[in-house]
mmCIF file of C-alpha atoms in Angstrom:
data_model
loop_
_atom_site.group_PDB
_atom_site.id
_atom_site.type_symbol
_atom_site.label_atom_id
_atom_site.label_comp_id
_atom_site.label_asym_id
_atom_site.label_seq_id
_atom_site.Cartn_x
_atom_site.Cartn_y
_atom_site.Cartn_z
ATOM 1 C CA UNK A 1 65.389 110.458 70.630
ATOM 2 C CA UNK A 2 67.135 110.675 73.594
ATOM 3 C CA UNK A 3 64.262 111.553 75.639
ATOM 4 C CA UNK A 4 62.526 108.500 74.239
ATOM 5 C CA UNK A 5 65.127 106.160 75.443
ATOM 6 C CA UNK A 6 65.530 107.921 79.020
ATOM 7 C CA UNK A 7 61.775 106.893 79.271
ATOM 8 C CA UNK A 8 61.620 103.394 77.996
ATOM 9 C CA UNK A 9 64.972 103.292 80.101
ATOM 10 C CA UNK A 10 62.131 104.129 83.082
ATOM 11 C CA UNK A 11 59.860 102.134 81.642
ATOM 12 C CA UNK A 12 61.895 98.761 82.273
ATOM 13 C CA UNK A 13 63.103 99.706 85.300
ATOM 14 C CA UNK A 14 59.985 100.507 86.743
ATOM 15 C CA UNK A 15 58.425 96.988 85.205
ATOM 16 C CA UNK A 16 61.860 95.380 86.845
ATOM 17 C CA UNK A 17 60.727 96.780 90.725
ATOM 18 C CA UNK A 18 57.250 95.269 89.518
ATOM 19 C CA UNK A 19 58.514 91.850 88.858
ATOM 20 C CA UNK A 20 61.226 91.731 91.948
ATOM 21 C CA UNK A 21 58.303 93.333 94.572
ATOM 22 C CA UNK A 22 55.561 90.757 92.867
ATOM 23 C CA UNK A 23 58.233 87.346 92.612
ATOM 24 C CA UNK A 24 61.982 87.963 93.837
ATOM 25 C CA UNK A 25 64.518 87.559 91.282
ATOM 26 C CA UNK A 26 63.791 84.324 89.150
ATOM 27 C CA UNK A 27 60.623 86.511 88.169
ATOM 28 C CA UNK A 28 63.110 89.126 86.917
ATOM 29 C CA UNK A 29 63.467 87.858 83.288
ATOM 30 C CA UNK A 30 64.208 89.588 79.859
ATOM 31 C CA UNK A 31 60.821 88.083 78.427
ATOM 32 C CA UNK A 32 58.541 89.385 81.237
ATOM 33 C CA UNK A 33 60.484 92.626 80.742
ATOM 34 C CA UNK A 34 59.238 92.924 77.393
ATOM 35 C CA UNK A 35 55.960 91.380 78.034
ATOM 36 C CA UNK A 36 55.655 94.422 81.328
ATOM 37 C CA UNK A 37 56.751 97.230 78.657
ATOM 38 C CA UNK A 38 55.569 96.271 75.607
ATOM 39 C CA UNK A 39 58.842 96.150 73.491
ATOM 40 C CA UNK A 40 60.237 93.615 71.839
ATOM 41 C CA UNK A 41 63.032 91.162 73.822
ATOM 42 C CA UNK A 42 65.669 92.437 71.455
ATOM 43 C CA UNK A 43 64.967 95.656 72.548
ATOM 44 C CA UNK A 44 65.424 94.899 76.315
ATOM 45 C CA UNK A 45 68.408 94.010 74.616
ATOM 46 C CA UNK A 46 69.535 97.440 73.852
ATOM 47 C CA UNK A 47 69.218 98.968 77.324
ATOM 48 C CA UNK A 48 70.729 95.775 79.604
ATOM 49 C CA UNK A 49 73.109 93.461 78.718
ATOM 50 C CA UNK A 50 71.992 91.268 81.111
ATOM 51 C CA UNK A 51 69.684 90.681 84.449
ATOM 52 C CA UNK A 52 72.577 91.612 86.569
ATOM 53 C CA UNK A 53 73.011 95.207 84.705
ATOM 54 C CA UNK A 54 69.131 95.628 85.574
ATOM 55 C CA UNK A 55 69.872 94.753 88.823
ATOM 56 C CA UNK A 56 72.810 97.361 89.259
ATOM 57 C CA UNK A 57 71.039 100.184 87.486
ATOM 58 C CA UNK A 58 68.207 99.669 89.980
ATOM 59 C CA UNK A 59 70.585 99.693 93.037
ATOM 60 C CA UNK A 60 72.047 102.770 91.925
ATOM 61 C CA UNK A 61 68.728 104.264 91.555
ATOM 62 C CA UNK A 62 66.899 102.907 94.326
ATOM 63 C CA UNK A 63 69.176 102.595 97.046
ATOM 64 C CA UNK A 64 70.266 106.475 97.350
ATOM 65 C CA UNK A 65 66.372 107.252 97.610
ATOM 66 C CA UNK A 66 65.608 105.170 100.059
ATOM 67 C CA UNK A 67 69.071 105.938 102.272
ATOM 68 C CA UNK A 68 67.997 109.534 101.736
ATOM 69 C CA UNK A 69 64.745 108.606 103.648
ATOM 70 C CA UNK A 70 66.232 106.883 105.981
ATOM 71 C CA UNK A 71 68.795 109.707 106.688
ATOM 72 C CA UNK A 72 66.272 112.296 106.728
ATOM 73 C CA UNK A 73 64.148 110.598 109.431
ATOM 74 C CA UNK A 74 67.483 109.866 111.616
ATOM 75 C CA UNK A 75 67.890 113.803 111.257
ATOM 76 C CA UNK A 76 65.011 114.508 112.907
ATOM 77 C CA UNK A 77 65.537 112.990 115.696
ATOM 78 C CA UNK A 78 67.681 114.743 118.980
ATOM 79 C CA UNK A 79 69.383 112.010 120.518
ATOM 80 C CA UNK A 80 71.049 108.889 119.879
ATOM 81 C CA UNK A 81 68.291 107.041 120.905
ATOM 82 C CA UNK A 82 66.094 109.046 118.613
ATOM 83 C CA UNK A 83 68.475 108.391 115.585
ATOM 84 C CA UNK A 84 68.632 104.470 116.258
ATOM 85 C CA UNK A 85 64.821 104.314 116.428
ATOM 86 C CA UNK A 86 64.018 106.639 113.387
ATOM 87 C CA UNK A 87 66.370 104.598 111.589
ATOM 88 C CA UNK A 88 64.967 101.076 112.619
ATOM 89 C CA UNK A 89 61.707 102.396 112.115
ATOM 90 C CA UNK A 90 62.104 104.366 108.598
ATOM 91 C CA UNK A 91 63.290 101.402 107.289
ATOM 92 C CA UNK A 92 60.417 99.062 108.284
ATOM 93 C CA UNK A 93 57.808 101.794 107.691
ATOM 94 C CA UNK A 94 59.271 101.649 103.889
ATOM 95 C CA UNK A 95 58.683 97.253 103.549
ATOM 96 C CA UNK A 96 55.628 97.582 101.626
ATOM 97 C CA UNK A 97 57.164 100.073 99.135
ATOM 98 C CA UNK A 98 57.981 98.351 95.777
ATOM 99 C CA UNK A 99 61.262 100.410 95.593
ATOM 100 C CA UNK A 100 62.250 98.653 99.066
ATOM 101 C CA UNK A 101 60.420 95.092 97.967
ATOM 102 C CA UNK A 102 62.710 95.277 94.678
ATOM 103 C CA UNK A 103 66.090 95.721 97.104
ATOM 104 C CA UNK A 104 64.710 93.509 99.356
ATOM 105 C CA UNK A 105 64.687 90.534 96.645
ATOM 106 C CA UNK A 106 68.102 91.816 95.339
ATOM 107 C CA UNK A 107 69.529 91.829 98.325
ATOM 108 C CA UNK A 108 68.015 87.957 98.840
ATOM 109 C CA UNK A 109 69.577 86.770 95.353
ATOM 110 C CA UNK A 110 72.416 85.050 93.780
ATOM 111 C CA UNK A 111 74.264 88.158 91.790
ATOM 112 C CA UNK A 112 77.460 88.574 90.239
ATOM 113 C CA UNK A 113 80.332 90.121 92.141
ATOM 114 C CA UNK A 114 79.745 93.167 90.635
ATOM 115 C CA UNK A 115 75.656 93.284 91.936
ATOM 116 C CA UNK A 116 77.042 92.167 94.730
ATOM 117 C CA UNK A 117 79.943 94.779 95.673
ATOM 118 C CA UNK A 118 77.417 97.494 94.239
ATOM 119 C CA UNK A 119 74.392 96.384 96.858
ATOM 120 C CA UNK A 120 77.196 95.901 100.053
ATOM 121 C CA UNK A 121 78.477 99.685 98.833
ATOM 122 C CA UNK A 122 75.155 100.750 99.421
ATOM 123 C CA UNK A 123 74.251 99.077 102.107
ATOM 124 C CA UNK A 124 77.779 99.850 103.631
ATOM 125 C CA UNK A 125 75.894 103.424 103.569
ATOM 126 C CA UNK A 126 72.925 103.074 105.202
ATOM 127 C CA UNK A 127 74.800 101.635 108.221
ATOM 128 C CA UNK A 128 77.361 103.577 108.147
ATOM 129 C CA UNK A 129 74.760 106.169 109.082
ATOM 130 C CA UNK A 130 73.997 104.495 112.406
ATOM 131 C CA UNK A 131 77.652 104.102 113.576
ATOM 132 C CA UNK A 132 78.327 107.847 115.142
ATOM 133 C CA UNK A 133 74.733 107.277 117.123
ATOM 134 C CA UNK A 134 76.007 103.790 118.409
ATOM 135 C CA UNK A 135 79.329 105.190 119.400
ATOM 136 C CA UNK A 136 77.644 108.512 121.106
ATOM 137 C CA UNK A 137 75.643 105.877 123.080
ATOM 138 C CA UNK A 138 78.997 104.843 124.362
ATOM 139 C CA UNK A 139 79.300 101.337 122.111
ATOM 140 C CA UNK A 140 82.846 100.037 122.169
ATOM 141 C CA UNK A 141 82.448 98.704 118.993
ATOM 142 C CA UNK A 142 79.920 101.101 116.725
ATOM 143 C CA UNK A 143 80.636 99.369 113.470
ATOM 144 C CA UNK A 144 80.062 96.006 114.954
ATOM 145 C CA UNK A 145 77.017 97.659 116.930
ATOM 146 C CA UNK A 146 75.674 98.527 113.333
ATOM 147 C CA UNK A 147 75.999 95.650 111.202
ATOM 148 C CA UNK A 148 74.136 93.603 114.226
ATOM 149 C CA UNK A 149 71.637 96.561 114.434
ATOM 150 C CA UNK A 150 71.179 96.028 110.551
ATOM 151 C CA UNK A 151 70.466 92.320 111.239
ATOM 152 C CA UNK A 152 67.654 93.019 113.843
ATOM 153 C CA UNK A 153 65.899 95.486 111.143
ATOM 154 C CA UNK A 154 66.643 92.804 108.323
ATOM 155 C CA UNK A 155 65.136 89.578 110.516
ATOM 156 C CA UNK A 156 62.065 92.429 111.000
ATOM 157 C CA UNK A 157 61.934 93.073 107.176
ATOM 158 C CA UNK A 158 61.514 89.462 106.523
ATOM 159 C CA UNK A 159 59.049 88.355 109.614
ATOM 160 C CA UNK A 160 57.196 91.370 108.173
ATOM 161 C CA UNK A 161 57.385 90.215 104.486
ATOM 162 C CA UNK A 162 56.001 86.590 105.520
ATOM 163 C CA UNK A 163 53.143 88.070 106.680
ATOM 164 C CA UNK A 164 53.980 86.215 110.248
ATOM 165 C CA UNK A 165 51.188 86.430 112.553
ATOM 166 C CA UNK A 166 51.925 89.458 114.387
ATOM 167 C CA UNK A 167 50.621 93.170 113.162
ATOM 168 C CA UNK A 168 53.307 94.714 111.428
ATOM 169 C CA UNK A 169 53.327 97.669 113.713
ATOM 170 C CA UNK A 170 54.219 94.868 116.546
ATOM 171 C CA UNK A 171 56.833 93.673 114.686
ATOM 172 C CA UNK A 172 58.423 97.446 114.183
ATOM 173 C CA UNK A 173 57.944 97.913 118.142
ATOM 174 C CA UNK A 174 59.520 94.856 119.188
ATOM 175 C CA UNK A 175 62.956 95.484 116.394
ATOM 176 C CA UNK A 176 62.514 99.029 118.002
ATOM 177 C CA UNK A 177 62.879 97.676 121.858
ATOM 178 C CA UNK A 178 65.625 94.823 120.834
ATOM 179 C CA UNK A 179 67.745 97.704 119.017
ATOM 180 C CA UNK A 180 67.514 100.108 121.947
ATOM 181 C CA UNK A 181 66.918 97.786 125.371
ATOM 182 C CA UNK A 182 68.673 94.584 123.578
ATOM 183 C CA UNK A 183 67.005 91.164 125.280
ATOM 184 C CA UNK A 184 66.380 93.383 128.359
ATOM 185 C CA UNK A 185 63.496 94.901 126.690
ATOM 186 C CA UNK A 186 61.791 98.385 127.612
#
């Protein structure tokens, strides 16, 4: 029995990153839910309380996967440089994932505080991986440095998602070049 509930527990989740990835977060609804898994809307019922408890299970799910991935690329790298680029370009390479899509239209949303505080923890993470790079690389203010470096990849995530008229891989160069060179460029 338990099994069976881990896996309709899956089930919705998985259907939630559908709907987020295919129409943000007003698509997110406990009828398309049911609709997605085939159980009834009651049942929904029994696993979330509400659209914000979807959204927090799938943070806590999602966002340690793709911070792992993010992390391991950064570890690959040799130098600072290396880490800042592996982890502006991880994170862009990972856009047309439905895991990333789904955070992506979290991240957009109106939440409750406690969506909210549970998506800035995580987040808080993934930039918190950057900071030692940005301070070997002699920035006065690494923390500072990071949350602006997070903005550059964001502002690519979106130009990216819009489909803007640029190839994606331009895109990832040019967030690449503004997070290492700044306005400079290359």
């Amino acid at each position: 029995m338990a099994e069976h509930r881990t896996m309709q527990r899956g089930a919705l989740l998985d259907a939630a990153r559908s709907l987020l990835s295919e129409g943000g977060t007003e698509a997110l609804t406990f009828p398309a839910l049911a609709e997605r898994t085939g159980l009834a809307r009651s049942s929904v019922y029994e696993y979330f309380r509400s659209r914000a408890a979807v959204v927090e299970e799938l943070c806590a799910v999602d966002f340690p996967v793709w911070a792992a991935e993010v992390e391991d690329a950064m570890q690959g790298a040799e130098t600072p440089q290396g880490k800042v680029e592996a982890y502006v370009r991880r994170q862009l390479e990972l856009v047309g994932d439905r895991r990333h899509r789904a955070v992506v239209a979290i991240s957009a949303s109106e939440l409750d505080a406690g969506a909210r505080e549970k998506i800035r923890a995580a987040h808080g993470g993934l930039v918190a991986m950057i900071v030692e790079a940005l301070r070997e690389l002699g920035q006065e203010e690494p923390r500072l440095g990071a949350m602006l470096l997070q903005g550059v990849v964001d502002a690519a995530v979106r130009r990216i998602e819009l489909g803007a008229a640029e190839e994606p891989a331009a895109i990832v160069d040019a967030a690449v070049s503004m997070s290492l060179h700044g306005v400079q460029g290359a």
